[in-house]
Short mmCIF file of C-alpha atoms in Angstrom, two decimals:
data_model
loop_
_atom_site.label_atom_id
_atom_site.label_comp_id
_atom_site.label_asym_id
_atom_site.label_seq_id
_atom_site.Cartn_x
_atom_site.Cartn_y
_atom_site.Cartn_z
CA MET A 59 127.70 174.54 70.16
CA ASP A 60 130.58 172.95 68.62
CA ARG A 61 132.00 174.42 65.58
CA GLY A 62 133.88 173.13 62.53
CA LYS A 63 137.24 174.00 62.52
CA LEU A 64 140.13 173.86 59.55
CA VAL A 65 143.54 175.12 60.52
CA VAL A 66 146.16 175.31 58.29
CA GLU A 67 149.73 175.61 59.18
CA ARG A 68 153.36 175.73 57.76
CA VAL A 69 154.69 172.64 58.06
CA GLN A 70 158.57 171.65 56.87
CA GLY A 71 158.09 174.48 54.56
CA LYS A 72 154.34 173.60 53.08
CA SER A 73 151.19 174.57 53.86
CA THR A 74 149.72 171.64 56.16
CA LEU A 75 146.45 170.80 57.37
CA THR A 76 146.97 170.36 60.92
CA ARG A 77 143.35 170.47 62.19
CA CYS A 78 140.18 169.09 60.63
CA PHE A 79 137.00 168.73 62.73
CA SER A 80 133.60 168.85 61.51
CA LYS A 81 130.18 166.93 62.57
CA TYR A 82 126.38 166.49 61.67
CA PRO A 83 125.01 168.18 58.93
CA PHE A 84 127.93 168.75 57.38
CA LYS A 85 131.50 167.24 56.85
CA PHE A 86 135.06 168.12 55.42
CA ILE A 87 136.99 166.13 52.69
CA ASN A 88 140.84 166.52 52.25
CA PRO A 89 141.75 164.99 49.01
CA ASN A 90 145.31 163.86 48.09
CA LYS A 91 147.89 167.07 47.54
CA VAL A 92 146.19 168.92 44.23
CA GLY A 93 149.46 169.99 43.53
CA GLY A 94 151.28 173.56 44.46
CA ASP A 95 151.24 174.34 47.93
CA ALA A 96 147.48 175.10 48.57
CA VAL A 97 145.76 172.75 50.73
CA TRP A 98 142.22 171.82 49.06
CA VAL A 99 138.90 171.09 51.35
CA TYR A 100 135.97 170.23 50.50
CA THR A 101 132.33 170.95 52.54
CA ILE A 102 130.16 168.11 51.65
CA THR A 103 126.57 167.72 53.88
CA TYR A 104 124.90 164.64 54.41
CA GLY A 105 121.87 163.91 51.94
CA GLY A 106 123.12 166.30 49.43
CA GLY A 107 121.96 169.59 51.14
CA ILE A 108 121.12 171.75 54.09
CA VAL A 109 117.31 170.33 55.54
CA SER A 110 115.18 173.25 56.84
CA GLY A 111 116.57 174.37 60.63
CA ASP A 112 119.86 172.85 60.10
CA SER A 113 123.06 174.95 60.83
CA ILE A 114 126.19 174.96 59.14
CA ASP A 115 129.01 176.56 61.32
CA TYR A 116 132.62 176.87 61.38
CA ASP A 117 136.02 178.27 61.38
CA ILE A 118 138.88 178.14 59.41
CA GLU A 119 142.46 179.29 60.38
CA VAL A 120 144.93 179.90 57.37
CA GLY A 121 148.80 180.40 58.83
CA ASP A 122 151.56 182.64 57.68
CA ASP A 123 152.47 182.41 54.27
CA CYS A 124 150.13 179.49 53.88
CA MET A 125 147.64 179.31 51.13
CA ALA A 126 144.06 177.11 51.41
CA VAL A 127 141.18 176.40 49.28
CA LEU A 128 137.72 175.85 50.36
CA THR A 129 135.55 174.54 47.70
CA THR A 130 132.26 172.64 47.14
CA GLN A 131 131.55 169.46 44.91
CA SER A 132 128.46 170.53 43.61
CA SER A 133 125.71 173.06 44.14
CA THR A 134 124.26 173.60 47.85
CA LYS A 135 121.25 172.58 47.93
CA VAL A 136 119.12 174.15 50.27
CA TYR A 137 115.41 171.90 51.01
CA LYS A 138 111.70 173.13 51.42
CA SER A 139 111.35 175.35 54.53
CA ILE A 140 109.09 173.52 57.50
CA GLY A 141 107.16 176.22 58.56
CA SER A 142 109.24 179.43 59.32
CA LYS A 143 112.50 177.31 60.05
CA CYS A 144 115.46 178.81 58.43
CA SER A 145 118.59 176.84 57.46
CA LYS A 146 121.82 178.92 58.21
CA GLN A 147 125.91 178.85 57.37
CA SER A 148 128.18 180.60 58.98
CA LEU A 149 132.25 180.91 58.43
CA GLU A 150 134.98 182.97 60.46
CA ALA A 151 138.15 182.95 58.62
CA ILE A 152 141.76 184.21 59.66
CA VAL A 153 144.15 184.86 57.46
CA GLY A 154 147.55 185.19 58.14
CA SER A 155 150.18 187.64 56.89
CA SER A 156 151.25 186.59 53.12
CA ALA A 157 148.71 184.02 52.97
CA LEU A 158 146.10 183.09 50.86
CA LEU A 159 142.48 181.59 51.47
CA ALA A 160 140.27 181.37 48.42
CA LEU A 161 136.89 180.39 48.71
CA ILE A 162 135.41 179.10 45.69
CA PRO A 163 132.14 176.79 45.97
CA ASP A 164 129.66 175.92 43.33
CA PRO A 165 126.48 178.04 43.96
CA VAL A 166 123.62 177.98 46.46
CA THR A 167 120.50 176.31 44.81
CA CYS A 168 117.46 177.39 47.06
CA PHE A 169 113.97 174.64 46.35
CA SER A 170 110.85 176.62 46.67
CA THR A 171 109.44 178.02 49.78
CA ALA A 172 113.24 177.36 51.28
CA ARG A 173 114.59 180.03 53.84
CA TYR A 174 118.41 180.09 53.99
CA SER A 175 120.81 182.69 55.27
CA GLN A 176 124.88 183.20 55.56
CA MET A 177 127.28 185.19 57.36
CA GLN A 178 131.07 184.87 56.30
CA VAL A 179 133.47 187.32 57.97
CA PHE A 180 137.22 187.26 56.83
CA LYS A 181 139.96 188.40 59.25
CA LEU A 182 142.89 189.78 57.51
CA MET A 183 146.72 190.31 58.60
CA PRO A 184 148.97 192.88 56.70
CA GLN A 185 149.78 191.17 53.37
CA SER A 186 146.55 188.89 53.49
CA SER A 187 145.19 187.42 50.25
CA LEU A 188 141.29 186.57 49.70
CA LEU A 189 139.17 185.66 46.94
CA VAL A 190 135.56 184.86 47.86
CA VAL A 191 133.26 183.50 45.26
CA ASP A 192 129.76 183.82 46.67
CA TRP A 193 126.64 183.16 44.22
CA ILE A 194 122.97 181.45 43.89
CA THR A 195 120.83 180.26 41.45
CA SER A 196 117.04 180.57 40.61
CA GLY A 197 116.29 177.60 42.02
CA ARG A 198 115.46 173.81 40.05
CA TYR A 199 114.55 175.57 36.56
CA GLU A 200 114.03 172.59 34.56
CA THR A 201 110.94 171.61 37.08
CA GLY A 202 109.36 175.33 36.73
CA GLU A 203 110.81 176.99 39.93
CA LYS A 204 112.55 180.23 39.73
CA TRP A 205 113.08 182.21 42.29
CA ALA A 206 110.42 180.47 43.99
CA PHE A 207 112.32 180.57 47.56
CA SER A 208 110.95 182.41 50.31
CA HIS A 209 113.47 184.18 51.89
CA TYR A 210 117.47 184.08 50.90
CA LYS A 211 120.25 186.47 52.67
CA SER A 212 124.12 186.56 52.52
CA THR A 213 126.65 188.54 54.48
CA ASN A 214 130.13 189.38 53.64
CA CYS A 215 132.34 191.13 55.92
CA ILE A 216 135.86 192.06 55.56
CA LEU A 217 138.05 193.10 58.58
CA LEU A 218 141.62 194.18 58.83
CA GLN A 219 143.83 193.77 61.80
CA GLY A 220 142.45 195.51 65.02
CA ASN A 221 138.90 194.37 63.37
CA GLU A 222 138.83 197.64 61.13
CA PRO A 223 136.21 197.22 58.75
CA LEU A 224 137.28 197.13 55.10
CA PHE A 225 134.13 195.47 53.52
CA LEU A 226 130.40 194.89 54.14
CA ASP A 227 127.93 193.65 51.75
CA THR A 228 124.63 191.83 52.03
CA VAL A 229 122.48 190.46 49.46
CA LEU A 230 118.87 189.98 50.86
CA LEU A 231 115.98 188.19 48.35
CA GLU A 232 112.32 187.47 49.80
CA LYS A 233 109.62 186.06 47.97
CA GLY A 234 107.14 189.22 46.51
CA SER A 235 110.09 191.85 46.53
CA CYS A 236 111.27 193.87 44.00
CA GLY A 237 114.51 192.81 43.98
CA LEU A 238 113.17 189.25 43.03
CA ASP A 239 110.76 190.60 40.17
CA GLN A 240 113.76 192.58 38.72
CA LEU A 241 115.62 188.75 38.53
CA GLN A 242 113.20 186.98 36.53
CA HIS A 243 114.95 187.19 33.17
CA PHE A 244 118.04 185.63 34.54
CA HIS A 245 118.91 182.35 36.11
CA ALA A 246 121.95 182.78 38.40
CA ILE A 247 123.91 186.04 40.01
CA ALA A 248 127.32 186.05 41.90
CA MET A 249 129.78 188.18 43.39
CA ILE A 250 133.27 187.86 43.34
CA ILE A 251 135.83 189.20 45.70
CA ILE A 252 139.17 189.78 45.11
CA LEU A 253 142.08 191.43 47.42
CA GLY A 254 145.87 191.07 48.22
CA PRO A 255 148.68 191.27 46.70
CA LYS A 256 149.21 187.46 45.70
CA LEU A 257 145.98 188.00 43.50
CA LYS A 258 146.87 192.02 42.03
CA LEU A 259 147.29 190.19 38.09
CA ILE A 260 144.26 188.42 38.75
CA GLN A 261 142.56 192.06 39.89
CA ASP A 262 144.41 193.86 36.99
CA GLN A 263 142.95 191.73 34.33
CA ILE A 264 139.52 191.02 35.32
CA GLN A 265 138.69 195.06 35.68
CA LYS A 266 140.28 194.85 31.97
CA ASP A 267 137.94 192.44 31.07
CA VAL A 268 134.84 193.21 32.66
CA LYS A 269 135.27 196.88 31.27
CA LYS A 270 135.20 195.58 27.55
CA LEU A 271 132.74 193.11 28.00
CA MET A 272 130.14 195.75 29.25
CA SER A 273 131.34 198.13 26.50
CA ARG A 274 129.55 196.41 24.15
CA PRO A 275 125.62 197.46 23.65
CA LEU A 276 123.48 195.75 26.30
CA PHE A 277 120.43 195.18 24.05
CA SER A 278 120.61 193.75 20.71
CA LYS A 279 118.28 194.81 18.29
CA GLY A 280 116.33 192.08 16.29
CA SER A 281 113.66 192.99 13.63
CA SER A 282 110.92 193.73 15.58
CA LYS A 283 112.33 194.33 19.22
CA GLU A 284 115.07 194.60 21.20
CA THR A 285 116.32 191.59 23.21
CA LYS A 286 117.61 191.66 26.96
CA PRO A 287 120.74 190.66 27.70
CA SER A 288 121.82 187.41 28.47
CA PHE A 289 124.89 188.02 30.54
CA LEU A 290 125.46 191.47 32.78
CA ALA A 291 128.86 192.13 34.94
CA SER A 292 130.40 195.00 36.59
CA CYS A 293 133.35 195.92 38.30
CA SER A 294 134.36 198.22 41.26
CA THR A 295 137.41 198.71 44.09
CA PHE A 296 136.71 198.78 47.70
CA GLY A 297 139.42 200.18 50.18
CA LEU A 298 142.48 202.37 50.16
CA LYS A 299 143.83 203.07 46.88
CA GLY A 300 141.54 200.65 45.55
CA GLN A 301 143.37 197.48 47.12
CA GLY A 302 140.23 195.21 46.61
CA VAL A 303 138.17 194.44 43.30
CA VAL A 304 134.34 193.36 43.74
CA VAL A 305 132.40 192.12 40.49
CA ARG A 306 128.91 191.54 40.08
CA VAL A 307 127.30 189.10 37.50
CA ALA A 308 123.98 187.99 36.22
CA SER A 309 123.04 185.28 33.35
CA THR A 310 120.60 183.76 31.91
CA THR A 311 122.40 180.33 32.29
CA THR A 312 125.00 178.98 35.53
CA GLU A 313 127.16 177.62 32.72
CA SER A 314 128.25 181.08 31.25
CA ILE A 315 129.15 181.75 35.05
CA TYR A 316 131.12 178.91 35.36
CA ASN A 317 132.70 179.64 31.98
CA PHE A 318 133.39 183.41 33.14
CA LEU A 319 134.84 181.96 36.32
CA GLN A 320 136.99 179.45 34.75
CA GLN A 321 138.59 182.31 32.47
CA GLN A 322 138.70 184.70 35.13
CA LEU A 323 140.30 182.64 38.02
CA ALA A 324 142.39 180.53 35.38
CA GLY A 325 145.77 182.24 36.57
CA MET A 326 145.43 180.81 39.95
CA GLU A 327 146.42 177.29 38.51
CA ILE A 328 150.15 178.66 39.65
CA LEU A 329 149.30 179.22 43.10
CA LEU A 330 146.47 176.56 43.69
CA GLY A 331 148.22 173.54 41.83
CA ALA A 332 144.93 173.42 39.80
CA PRO A 333 142.35 175.77 37.93
CA PRO A 334 139.29 176.92 39.98
CA TYR A 335 135.97 175.23 38.43
CA GLN A 336 137.64 173.01 35.94
#
């Protein structure tokens, strides 16, 4: 089966999209230069979402000293499952030396009974930089659906040169599981991975901000009872000498996560030509 393909290479001193191939059920859109040196590419699904049984598979190569942004125009909707069919997405990315890949999509929104699984593998070279935002909402909350999907699985794997494992994370949420029960208070959860020399300042700042944010009392005392927090965040490092940072967020609103991402990633405008999530 043919996979989508994106290749970004250095041409005449600039990051340039030299190959762009996609096929149903998705397509790539490369807008006019946003600014800066980064190549921006949007992933769009036909019909506005992923139909039961659809599979979206693509690869991206970011050449040495290049910068690329992979994003979406809106949330990725996963429609109701037909029988036991599962909608799938797989991405394999190769990030060259002194290159940067920013994967900054809008959240996945699974309809009731939907089944969705995604696998994202990132192969890095020395001095590569990587930003990954991976997040999901509880569903069509305004219609009464909240964590009503049947299956959601998201795996992110980072490999160093020679396929040496650096980071592996899987989120598995299934109907009736204790994991979904614990999320009932929240409307969205997110994971942000930040790695590499180009993002060192972003790493340092987000660690400080999360530490400060979570030093406040988690529960607000009301007149008669304690109220649960509307926003939670945690931060930890991974790799040798803490070379990578992973931030996990849970919120009662999607907007507050958007605001968090806007604030924490605003410093990337100088690299990407535009601030993420604006």
